[in-house]
PDB file of C-alpha atoms in Angstrom:
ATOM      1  CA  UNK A   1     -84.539 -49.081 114.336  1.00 55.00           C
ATOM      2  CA  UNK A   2     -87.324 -47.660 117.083  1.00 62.00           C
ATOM      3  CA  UNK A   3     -86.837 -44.236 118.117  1.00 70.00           C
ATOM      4  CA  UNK A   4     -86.342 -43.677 121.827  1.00 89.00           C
ATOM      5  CA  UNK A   5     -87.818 -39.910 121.707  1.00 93.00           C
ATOM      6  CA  UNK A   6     -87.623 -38.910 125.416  1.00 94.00           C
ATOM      7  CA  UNK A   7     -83.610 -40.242 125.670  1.00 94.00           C
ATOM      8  CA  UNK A   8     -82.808 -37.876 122.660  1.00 96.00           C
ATOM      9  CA  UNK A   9     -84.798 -35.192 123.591  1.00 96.00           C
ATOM     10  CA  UNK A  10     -83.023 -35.413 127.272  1.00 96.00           C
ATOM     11  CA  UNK A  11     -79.418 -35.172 125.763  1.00 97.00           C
ATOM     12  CA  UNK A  12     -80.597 -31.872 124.341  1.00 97.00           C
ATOM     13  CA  UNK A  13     -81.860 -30.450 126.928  1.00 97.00           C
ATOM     14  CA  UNK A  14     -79.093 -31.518 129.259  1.00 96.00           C
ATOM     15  CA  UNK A  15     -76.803 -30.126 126.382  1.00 97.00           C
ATOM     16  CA  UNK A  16     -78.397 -26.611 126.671  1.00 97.00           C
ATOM     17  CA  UNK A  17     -79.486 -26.655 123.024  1.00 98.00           C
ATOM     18  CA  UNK A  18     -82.187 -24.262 122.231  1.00 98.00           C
ATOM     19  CA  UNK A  19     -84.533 -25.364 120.051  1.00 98.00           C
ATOM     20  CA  UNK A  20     -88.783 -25.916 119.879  1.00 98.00           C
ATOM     21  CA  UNK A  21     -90.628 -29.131 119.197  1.00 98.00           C
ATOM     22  CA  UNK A  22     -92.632 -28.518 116.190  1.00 98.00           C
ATOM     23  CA  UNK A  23     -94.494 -31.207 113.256  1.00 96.00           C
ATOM     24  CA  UNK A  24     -96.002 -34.170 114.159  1.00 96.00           C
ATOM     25  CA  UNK A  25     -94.204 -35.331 117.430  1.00 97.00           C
ATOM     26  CA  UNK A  26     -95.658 -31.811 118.972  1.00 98.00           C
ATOM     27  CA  UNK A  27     -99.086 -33.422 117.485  1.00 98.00           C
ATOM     28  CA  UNK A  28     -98.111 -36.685 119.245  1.00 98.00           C
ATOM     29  CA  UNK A  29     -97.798 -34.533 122.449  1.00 98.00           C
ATOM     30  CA  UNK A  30    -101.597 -32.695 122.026  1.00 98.00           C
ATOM     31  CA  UNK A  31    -102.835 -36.018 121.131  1.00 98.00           C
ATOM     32  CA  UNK A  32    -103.116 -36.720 117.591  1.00 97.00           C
ATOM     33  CA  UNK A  33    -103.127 -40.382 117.198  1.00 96.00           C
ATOM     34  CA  UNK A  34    -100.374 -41.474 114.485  1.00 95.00           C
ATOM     35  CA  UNK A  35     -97.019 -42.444 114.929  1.00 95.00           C
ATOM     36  CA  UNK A  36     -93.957 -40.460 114.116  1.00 95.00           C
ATOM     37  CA  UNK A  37     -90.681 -41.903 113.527  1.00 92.00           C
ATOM     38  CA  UNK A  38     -88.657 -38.363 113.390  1.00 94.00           C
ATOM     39  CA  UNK A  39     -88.575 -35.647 115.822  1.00 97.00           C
ATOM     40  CA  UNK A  40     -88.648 -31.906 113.808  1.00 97.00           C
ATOM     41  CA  UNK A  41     -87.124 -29.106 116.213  1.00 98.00           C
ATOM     42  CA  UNK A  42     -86.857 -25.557 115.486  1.00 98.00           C
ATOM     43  CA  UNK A  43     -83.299 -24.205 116.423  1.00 97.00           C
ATOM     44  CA  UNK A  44     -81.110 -21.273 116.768  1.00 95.00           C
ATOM     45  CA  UNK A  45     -78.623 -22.041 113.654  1.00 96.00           C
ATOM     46  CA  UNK A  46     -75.756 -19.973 115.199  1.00 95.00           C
ATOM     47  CA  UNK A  47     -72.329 -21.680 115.520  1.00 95.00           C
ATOM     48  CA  UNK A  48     -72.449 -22.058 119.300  1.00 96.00           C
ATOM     49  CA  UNK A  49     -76.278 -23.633 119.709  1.00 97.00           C
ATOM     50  CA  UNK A  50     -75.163 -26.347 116.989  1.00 97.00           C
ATOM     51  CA  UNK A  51     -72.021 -26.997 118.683  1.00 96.00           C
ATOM     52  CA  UNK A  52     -74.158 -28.101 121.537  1.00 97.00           C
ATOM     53  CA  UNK A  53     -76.412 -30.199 119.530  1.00 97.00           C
ATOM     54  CA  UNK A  54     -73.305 -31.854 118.099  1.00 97.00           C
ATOM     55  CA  UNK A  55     -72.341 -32.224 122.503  1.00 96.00           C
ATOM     56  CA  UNK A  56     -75.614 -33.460 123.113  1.00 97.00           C
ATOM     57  CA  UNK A  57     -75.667 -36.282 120.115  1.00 97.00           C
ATOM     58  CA  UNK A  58     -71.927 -37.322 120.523  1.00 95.00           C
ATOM     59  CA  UNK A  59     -71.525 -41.084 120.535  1.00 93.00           C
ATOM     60  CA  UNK A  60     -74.888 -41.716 119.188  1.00 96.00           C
ATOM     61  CA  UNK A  61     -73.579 -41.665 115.538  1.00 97.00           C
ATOM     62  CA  UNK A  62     -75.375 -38.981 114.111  1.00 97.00           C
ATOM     63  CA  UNK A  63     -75.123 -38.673 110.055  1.00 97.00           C
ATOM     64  CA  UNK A  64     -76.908 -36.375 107.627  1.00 97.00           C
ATOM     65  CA  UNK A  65     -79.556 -38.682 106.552  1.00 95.00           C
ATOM     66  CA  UNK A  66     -80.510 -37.058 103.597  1.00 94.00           C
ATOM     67  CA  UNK A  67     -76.984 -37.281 101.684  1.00 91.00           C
ATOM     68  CA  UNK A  68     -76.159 -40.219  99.379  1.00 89.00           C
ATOM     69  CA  UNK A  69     -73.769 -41.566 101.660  1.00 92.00           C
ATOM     70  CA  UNK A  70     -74.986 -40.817 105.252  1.00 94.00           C
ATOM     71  CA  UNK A  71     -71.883 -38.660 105.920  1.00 94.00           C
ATOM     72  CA  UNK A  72     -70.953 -38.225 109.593  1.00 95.00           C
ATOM     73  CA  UNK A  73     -72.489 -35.086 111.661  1.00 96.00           C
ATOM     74  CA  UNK A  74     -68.913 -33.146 111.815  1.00 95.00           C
ATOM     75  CA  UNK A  75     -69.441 -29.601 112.709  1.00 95.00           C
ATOM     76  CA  UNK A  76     -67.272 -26.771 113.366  1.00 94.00           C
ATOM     77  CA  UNK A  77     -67.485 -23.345 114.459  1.00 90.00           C
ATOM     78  CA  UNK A  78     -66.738 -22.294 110.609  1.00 90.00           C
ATOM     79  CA  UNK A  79     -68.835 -24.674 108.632  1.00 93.00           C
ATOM     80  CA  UNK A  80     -71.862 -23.840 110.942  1.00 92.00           C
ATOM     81  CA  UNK A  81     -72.776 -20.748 108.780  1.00 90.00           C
ATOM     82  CA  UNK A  82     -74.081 -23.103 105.409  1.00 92.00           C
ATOM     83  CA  UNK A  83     -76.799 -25.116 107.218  1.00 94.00           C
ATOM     84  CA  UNK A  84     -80.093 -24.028 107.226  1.00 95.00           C
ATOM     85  CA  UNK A  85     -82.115 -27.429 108.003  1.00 97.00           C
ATOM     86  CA  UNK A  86     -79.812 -30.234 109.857  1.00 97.00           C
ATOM     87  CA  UNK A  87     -81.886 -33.807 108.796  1.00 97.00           C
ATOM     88  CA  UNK A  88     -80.345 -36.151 110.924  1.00 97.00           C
ATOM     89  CA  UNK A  89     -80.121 -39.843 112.208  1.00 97.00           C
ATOM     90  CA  UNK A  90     -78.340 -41.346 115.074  1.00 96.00           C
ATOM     91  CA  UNK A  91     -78.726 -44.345 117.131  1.00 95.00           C
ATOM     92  CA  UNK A  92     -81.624 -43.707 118.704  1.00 94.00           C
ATOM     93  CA  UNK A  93     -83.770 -41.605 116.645  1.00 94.00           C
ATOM     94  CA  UNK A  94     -84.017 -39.243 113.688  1.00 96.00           C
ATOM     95  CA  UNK A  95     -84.197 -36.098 114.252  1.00 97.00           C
ATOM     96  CA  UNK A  96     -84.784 -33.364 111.965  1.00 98.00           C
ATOM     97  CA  UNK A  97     -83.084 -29.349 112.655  1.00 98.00           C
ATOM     98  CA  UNK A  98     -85.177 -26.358 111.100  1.00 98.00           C
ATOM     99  CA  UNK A  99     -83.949 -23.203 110.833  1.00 97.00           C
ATOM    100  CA  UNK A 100     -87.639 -21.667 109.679  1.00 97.00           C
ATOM    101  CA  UNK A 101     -90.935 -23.438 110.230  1.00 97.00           C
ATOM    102  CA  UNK A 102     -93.920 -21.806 107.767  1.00 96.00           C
ATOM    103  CA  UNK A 103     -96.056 -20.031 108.748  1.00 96.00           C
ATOM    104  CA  UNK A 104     -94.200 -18.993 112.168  1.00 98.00           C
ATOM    105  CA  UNK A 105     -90.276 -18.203 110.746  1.00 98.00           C
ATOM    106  CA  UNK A 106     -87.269 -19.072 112.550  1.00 97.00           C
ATOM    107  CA  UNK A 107     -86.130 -19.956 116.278  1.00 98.00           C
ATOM    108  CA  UNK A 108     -87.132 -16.551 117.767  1.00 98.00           C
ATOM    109  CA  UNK A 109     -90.716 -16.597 116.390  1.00 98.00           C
ATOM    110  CA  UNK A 110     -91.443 -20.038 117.240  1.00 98.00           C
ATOM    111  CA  UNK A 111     -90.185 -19.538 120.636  1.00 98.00           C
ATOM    112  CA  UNK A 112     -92.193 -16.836 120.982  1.00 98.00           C
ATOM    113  CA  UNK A 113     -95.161 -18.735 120.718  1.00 98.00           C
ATOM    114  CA  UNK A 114     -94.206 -21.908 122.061  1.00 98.00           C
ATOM    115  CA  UNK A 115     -95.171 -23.646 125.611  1.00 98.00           C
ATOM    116  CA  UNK A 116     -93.442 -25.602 128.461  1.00 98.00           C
ATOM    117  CA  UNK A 117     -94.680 -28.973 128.416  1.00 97.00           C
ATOM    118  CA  UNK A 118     -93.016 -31.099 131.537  1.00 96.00           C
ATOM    119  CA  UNK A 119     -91.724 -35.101 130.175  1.00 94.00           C
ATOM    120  CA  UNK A 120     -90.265 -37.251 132.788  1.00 91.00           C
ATOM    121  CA  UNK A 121     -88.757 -34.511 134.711  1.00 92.00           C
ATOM    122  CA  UNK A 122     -87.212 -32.535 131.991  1.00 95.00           C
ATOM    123  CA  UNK A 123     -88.697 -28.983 131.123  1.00 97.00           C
ATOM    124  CA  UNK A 124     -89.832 -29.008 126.670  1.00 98.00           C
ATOM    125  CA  UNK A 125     -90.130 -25.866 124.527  1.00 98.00           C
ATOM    126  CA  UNK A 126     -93.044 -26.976 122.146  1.00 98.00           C
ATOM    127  CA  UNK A 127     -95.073 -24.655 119.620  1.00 98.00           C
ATOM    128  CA  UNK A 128     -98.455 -23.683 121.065  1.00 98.00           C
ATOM    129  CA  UNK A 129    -101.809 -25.593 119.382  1.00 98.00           C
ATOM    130  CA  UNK A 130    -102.434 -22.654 117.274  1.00 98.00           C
ATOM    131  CA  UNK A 131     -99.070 -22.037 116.090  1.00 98.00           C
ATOM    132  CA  UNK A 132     -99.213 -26.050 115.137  1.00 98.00           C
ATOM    133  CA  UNK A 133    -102.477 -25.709 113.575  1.00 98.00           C
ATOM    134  CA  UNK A 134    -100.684 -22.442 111.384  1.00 97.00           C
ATOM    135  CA  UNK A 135     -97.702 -23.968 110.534  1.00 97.00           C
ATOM    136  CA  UNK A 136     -99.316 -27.414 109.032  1.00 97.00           C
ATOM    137  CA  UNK A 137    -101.696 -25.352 107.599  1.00 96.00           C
ATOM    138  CA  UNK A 138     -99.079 -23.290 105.512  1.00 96.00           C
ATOM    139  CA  UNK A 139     -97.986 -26.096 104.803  1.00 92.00           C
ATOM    140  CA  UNK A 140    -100.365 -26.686 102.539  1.00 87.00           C
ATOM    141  CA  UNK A 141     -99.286 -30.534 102.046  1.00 91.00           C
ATOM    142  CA  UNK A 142    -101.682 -33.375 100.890  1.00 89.00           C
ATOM    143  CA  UNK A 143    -100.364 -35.542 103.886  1.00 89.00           C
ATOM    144  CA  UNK A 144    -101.203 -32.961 106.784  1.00 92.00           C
ATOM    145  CA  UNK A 145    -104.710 -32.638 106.059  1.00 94.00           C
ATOM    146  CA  UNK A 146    -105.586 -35.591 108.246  1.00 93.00           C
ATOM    147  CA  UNK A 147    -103.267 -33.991 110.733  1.00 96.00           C
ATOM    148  CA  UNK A 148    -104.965 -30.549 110.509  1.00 97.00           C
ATOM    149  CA  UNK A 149    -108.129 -31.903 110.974  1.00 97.00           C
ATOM    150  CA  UNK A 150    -107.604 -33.965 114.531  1.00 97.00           C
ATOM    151  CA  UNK A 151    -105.393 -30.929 115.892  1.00 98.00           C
ATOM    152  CA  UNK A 152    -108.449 -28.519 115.186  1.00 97.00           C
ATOM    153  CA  UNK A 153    -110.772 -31.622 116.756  1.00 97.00           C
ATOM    154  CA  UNK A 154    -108.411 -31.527 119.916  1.00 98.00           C
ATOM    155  CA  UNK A 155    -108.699 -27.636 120.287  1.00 97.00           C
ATOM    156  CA  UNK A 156    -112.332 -28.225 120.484  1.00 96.00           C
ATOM    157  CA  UNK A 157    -112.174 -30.687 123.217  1.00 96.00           C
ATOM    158  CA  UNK A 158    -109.649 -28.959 125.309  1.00 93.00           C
ATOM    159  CA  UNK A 159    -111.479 -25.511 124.865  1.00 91.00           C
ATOM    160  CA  UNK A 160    -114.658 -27.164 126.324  1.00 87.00           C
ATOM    161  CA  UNK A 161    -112.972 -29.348 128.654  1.00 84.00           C
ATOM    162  CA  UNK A 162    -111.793 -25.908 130.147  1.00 83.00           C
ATOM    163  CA  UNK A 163    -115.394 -24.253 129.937  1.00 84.00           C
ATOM    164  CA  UNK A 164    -116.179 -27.471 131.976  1.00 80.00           C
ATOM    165  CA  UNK A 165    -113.353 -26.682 134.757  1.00 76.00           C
ATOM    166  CA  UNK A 166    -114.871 -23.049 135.192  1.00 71.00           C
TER     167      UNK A 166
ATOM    168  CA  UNK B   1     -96.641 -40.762 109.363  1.00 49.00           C
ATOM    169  CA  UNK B   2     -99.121 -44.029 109.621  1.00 48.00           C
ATOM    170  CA  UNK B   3    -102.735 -43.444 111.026  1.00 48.00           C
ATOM    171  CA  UNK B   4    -104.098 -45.893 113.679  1.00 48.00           C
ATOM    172  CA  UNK B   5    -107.209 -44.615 113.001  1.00 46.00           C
ATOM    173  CA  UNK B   6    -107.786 -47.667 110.587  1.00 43.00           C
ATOM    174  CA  UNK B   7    -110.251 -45.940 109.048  1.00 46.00           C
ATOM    175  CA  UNK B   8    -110.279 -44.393 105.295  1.00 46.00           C
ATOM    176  CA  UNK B   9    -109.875 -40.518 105.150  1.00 49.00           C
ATOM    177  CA  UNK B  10    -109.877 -37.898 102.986  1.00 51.00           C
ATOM    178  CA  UNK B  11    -113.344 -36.556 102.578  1.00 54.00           C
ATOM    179  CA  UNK B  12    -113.408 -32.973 102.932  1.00 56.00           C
ATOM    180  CA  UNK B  13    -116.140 -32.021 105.540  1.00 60.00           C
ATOM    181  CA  UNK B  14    -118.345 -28.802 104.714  1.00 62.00           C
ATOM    182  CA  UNK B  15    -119.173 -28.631 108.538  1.00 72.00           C
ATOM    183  CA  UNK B  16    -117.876 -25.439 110.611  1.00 87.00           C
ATOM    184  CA  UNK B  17    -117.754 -27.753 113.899  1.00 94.00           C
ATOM    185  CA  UNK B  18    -113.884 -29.150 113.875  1.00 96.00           C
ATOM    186  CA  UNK B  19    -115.049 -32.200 115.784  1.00 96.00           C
ATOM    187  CA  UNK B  20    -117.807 -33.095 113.228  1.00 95.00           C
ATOM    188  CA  UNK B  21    -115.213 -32.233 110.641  1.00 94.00           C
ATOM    189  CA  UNK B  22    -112.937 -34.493 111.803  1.00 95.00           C
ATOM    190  CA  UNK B  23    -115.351 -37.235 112.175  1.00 94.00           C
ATOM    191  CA  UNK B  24    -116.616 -36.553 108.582  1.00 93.00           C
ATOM    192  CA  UNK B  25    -113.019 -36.833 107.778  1.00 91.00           C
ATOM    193  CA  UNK B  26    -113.340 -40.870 109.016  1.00 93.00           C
ATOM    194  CA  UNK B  27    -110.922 -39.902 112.165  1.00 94.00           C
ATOM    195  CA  UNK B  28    -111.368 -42.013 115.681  1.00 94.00           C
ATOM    196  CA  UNK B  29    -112.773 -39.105 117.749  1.00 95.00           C
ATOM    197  CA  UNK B  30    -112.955 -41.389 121.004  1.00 96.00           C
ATOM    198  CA  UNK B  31    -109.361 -41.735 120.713  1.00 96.00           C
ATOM    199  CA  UNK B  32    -108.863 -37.956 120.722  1.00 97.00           C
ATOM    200  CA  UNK B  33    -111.026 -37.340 123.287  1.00 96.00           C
ATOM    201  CA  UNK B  34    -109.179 -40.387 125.201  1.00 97.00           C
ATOM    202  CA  UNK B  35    -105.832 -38.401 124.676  1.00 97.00           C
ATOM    203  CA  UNK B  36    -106.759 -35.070 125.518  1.00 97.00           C
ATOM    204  CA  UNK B  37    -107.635 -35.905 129.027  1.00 96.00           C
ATOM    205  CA  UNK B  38    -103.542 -37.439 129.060  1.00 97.00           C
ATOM    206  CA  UNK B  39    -100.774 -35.461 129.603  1.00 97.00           C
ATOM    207  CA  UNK B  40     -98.380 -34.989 127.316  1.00 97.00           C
ATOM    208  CA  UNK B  41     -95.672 -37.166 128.806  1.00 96.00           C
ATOM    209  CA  UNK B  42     -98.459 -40.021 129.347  1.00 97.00           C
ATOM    210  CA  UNK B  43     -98.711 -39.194 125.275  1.00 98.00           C
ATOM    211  CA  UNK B  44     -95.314 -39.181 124.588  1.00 96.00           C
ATOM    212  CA  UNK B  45     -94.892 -42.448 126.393  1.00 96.00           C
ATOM    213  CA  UNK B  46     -97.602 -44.314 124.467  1.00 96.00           C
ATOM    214  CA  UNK B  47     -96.863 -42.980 121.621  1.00 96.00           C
ATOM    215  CA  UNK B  48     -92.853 -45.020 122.294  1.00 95.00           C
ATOM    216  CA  UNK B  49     -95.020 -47.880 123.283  1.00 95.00           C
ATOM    217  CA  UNK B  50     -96.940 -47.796 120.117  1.00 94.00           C
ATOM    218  CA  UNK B  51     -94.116 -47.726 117.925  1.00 93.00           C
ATOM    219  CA  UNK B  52     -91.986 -50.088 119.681  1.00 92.00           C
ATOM    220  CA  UNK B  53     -94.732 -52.333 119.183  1.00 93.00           C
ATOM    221  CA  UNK B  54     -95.395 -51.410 115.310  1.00 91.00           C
ATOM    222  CA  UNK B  55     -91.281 -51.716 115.336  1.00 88.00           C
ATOM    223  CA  UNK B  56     -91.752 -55.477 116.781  1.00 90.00           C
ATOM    224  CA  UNK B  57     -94.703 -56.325 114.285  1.00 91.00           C
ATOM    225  CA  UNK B  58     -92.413 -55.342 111.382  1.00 88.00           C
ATOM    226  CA  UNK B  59     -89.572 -57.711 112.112  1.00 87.00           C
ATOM    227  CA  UNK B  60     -91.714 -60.157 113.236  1.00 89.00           C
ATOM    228  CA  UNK B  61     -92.945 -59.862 109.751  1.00 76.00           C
ATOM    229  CA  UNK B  62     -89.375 -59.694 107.925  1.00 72.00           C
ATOM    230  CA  UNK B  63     -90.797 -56.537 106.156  1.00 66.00           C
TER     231      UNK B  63
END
């Protein structure tokens, strides 16, 4: 099943759910050149922010795709409190919740150094290029080397493109 | 995450320039420098394209 990114990320946004696009779909959207089959947010974890989330994915058959048996995304105001990560699939996309991000910390820090990026019409909160850079780099993983590498390449290009603009 | 670079990676460059770097590294760097004059909707949209089309490829394979 194919992702459709931009639907899922619309839902959200129409839902009012704060979050920040962080991992390799914010990559995707400086450039980097892989595909991504999961979207990683950074979100406010408090009761009434998930309850949204659960609004804005309602009747796409979201399920916790990390448990043996996919068990359905049921959330209350009370059994908010024990998430801390949300890794989720539905219909038309997986999409993986965060409730800290290394190297930045939770919602509030990532926000803080996040950017605006305008998709089809719809205003995204996405971490900045050096906050991405941080965060894969504390990290530390084998597989975000590569990742590292062409995000630090595309910092180059856009920092001279802009000398070039002056 | 796949790479459409097609290219094998992995060496560690000693270089201090991130572009040479990342070329040491075996990346595509005319692809980045393609993308980086896109927006990022324009990205996000062929990146969907991209893996509707590696989606496609995979059934047509029956992997």
């Amino acid at each position: 099943m194919t992702g459709n990114f931009t639907d899922l990320l619309k839902r959200l946004v129409k839902a009012e759910f704060d979050f920040v696009i962080v991992g390799g779909f914010a990559g995707v959207a400086y450039g980097c050149t892989y595909l991504t089959q999961d979207i990683d947010i950074c979100c406010d974890f408090s009761p009434a922010n998930l309850m949204r989330l659960q609004k804005a994915t309602a009747g796409l058959h979201p399920v916790h795709r990390m448990t043996p048996s996919r068990q359905k995304l049921e959330l209350t105001e009370e059994n908010c409190s024990q998430f801390k990560n949300l890794y989720l699939d539905t219909d038309i996309g997986q999409l993986d919740c965060l409730g800290f991000i290394s190297g930045i910390g939770d919602y509030r820090s990532a926000k803080k150094v996040s950017r605006i990026i305008d998709v089809e019409g719809i205003k995204l909160r996405i971490l900045n290029l050096d906050a991405l850079i941080e965060s894969k780099k504390a990290m530390n993983r084998p597989r975000d080397q590569q990742v590292i590498s062409q995000l630090e390449a595309i910092k180059k290009m856009k920092k001279k493109k802009d000398c070039r603009k002056r | 995450m796949k790479t459409m670079s097609g290219k094998k990676s992995g060496k560690q460059s000693k270089t201090a320039d991130p572009i040479q770097a990342a070329i040491d590294y075996g990346i595509d760097i005319s692809m980045l420098k393609d993308n980086v004059k896109r927006t990022p909707a324009e990205l996000i949209r062929r990146h969907q394209i991209a893996l509707e089309t590696a989606e496609k490829l995979r059934k047509a394979k029956g992997l």
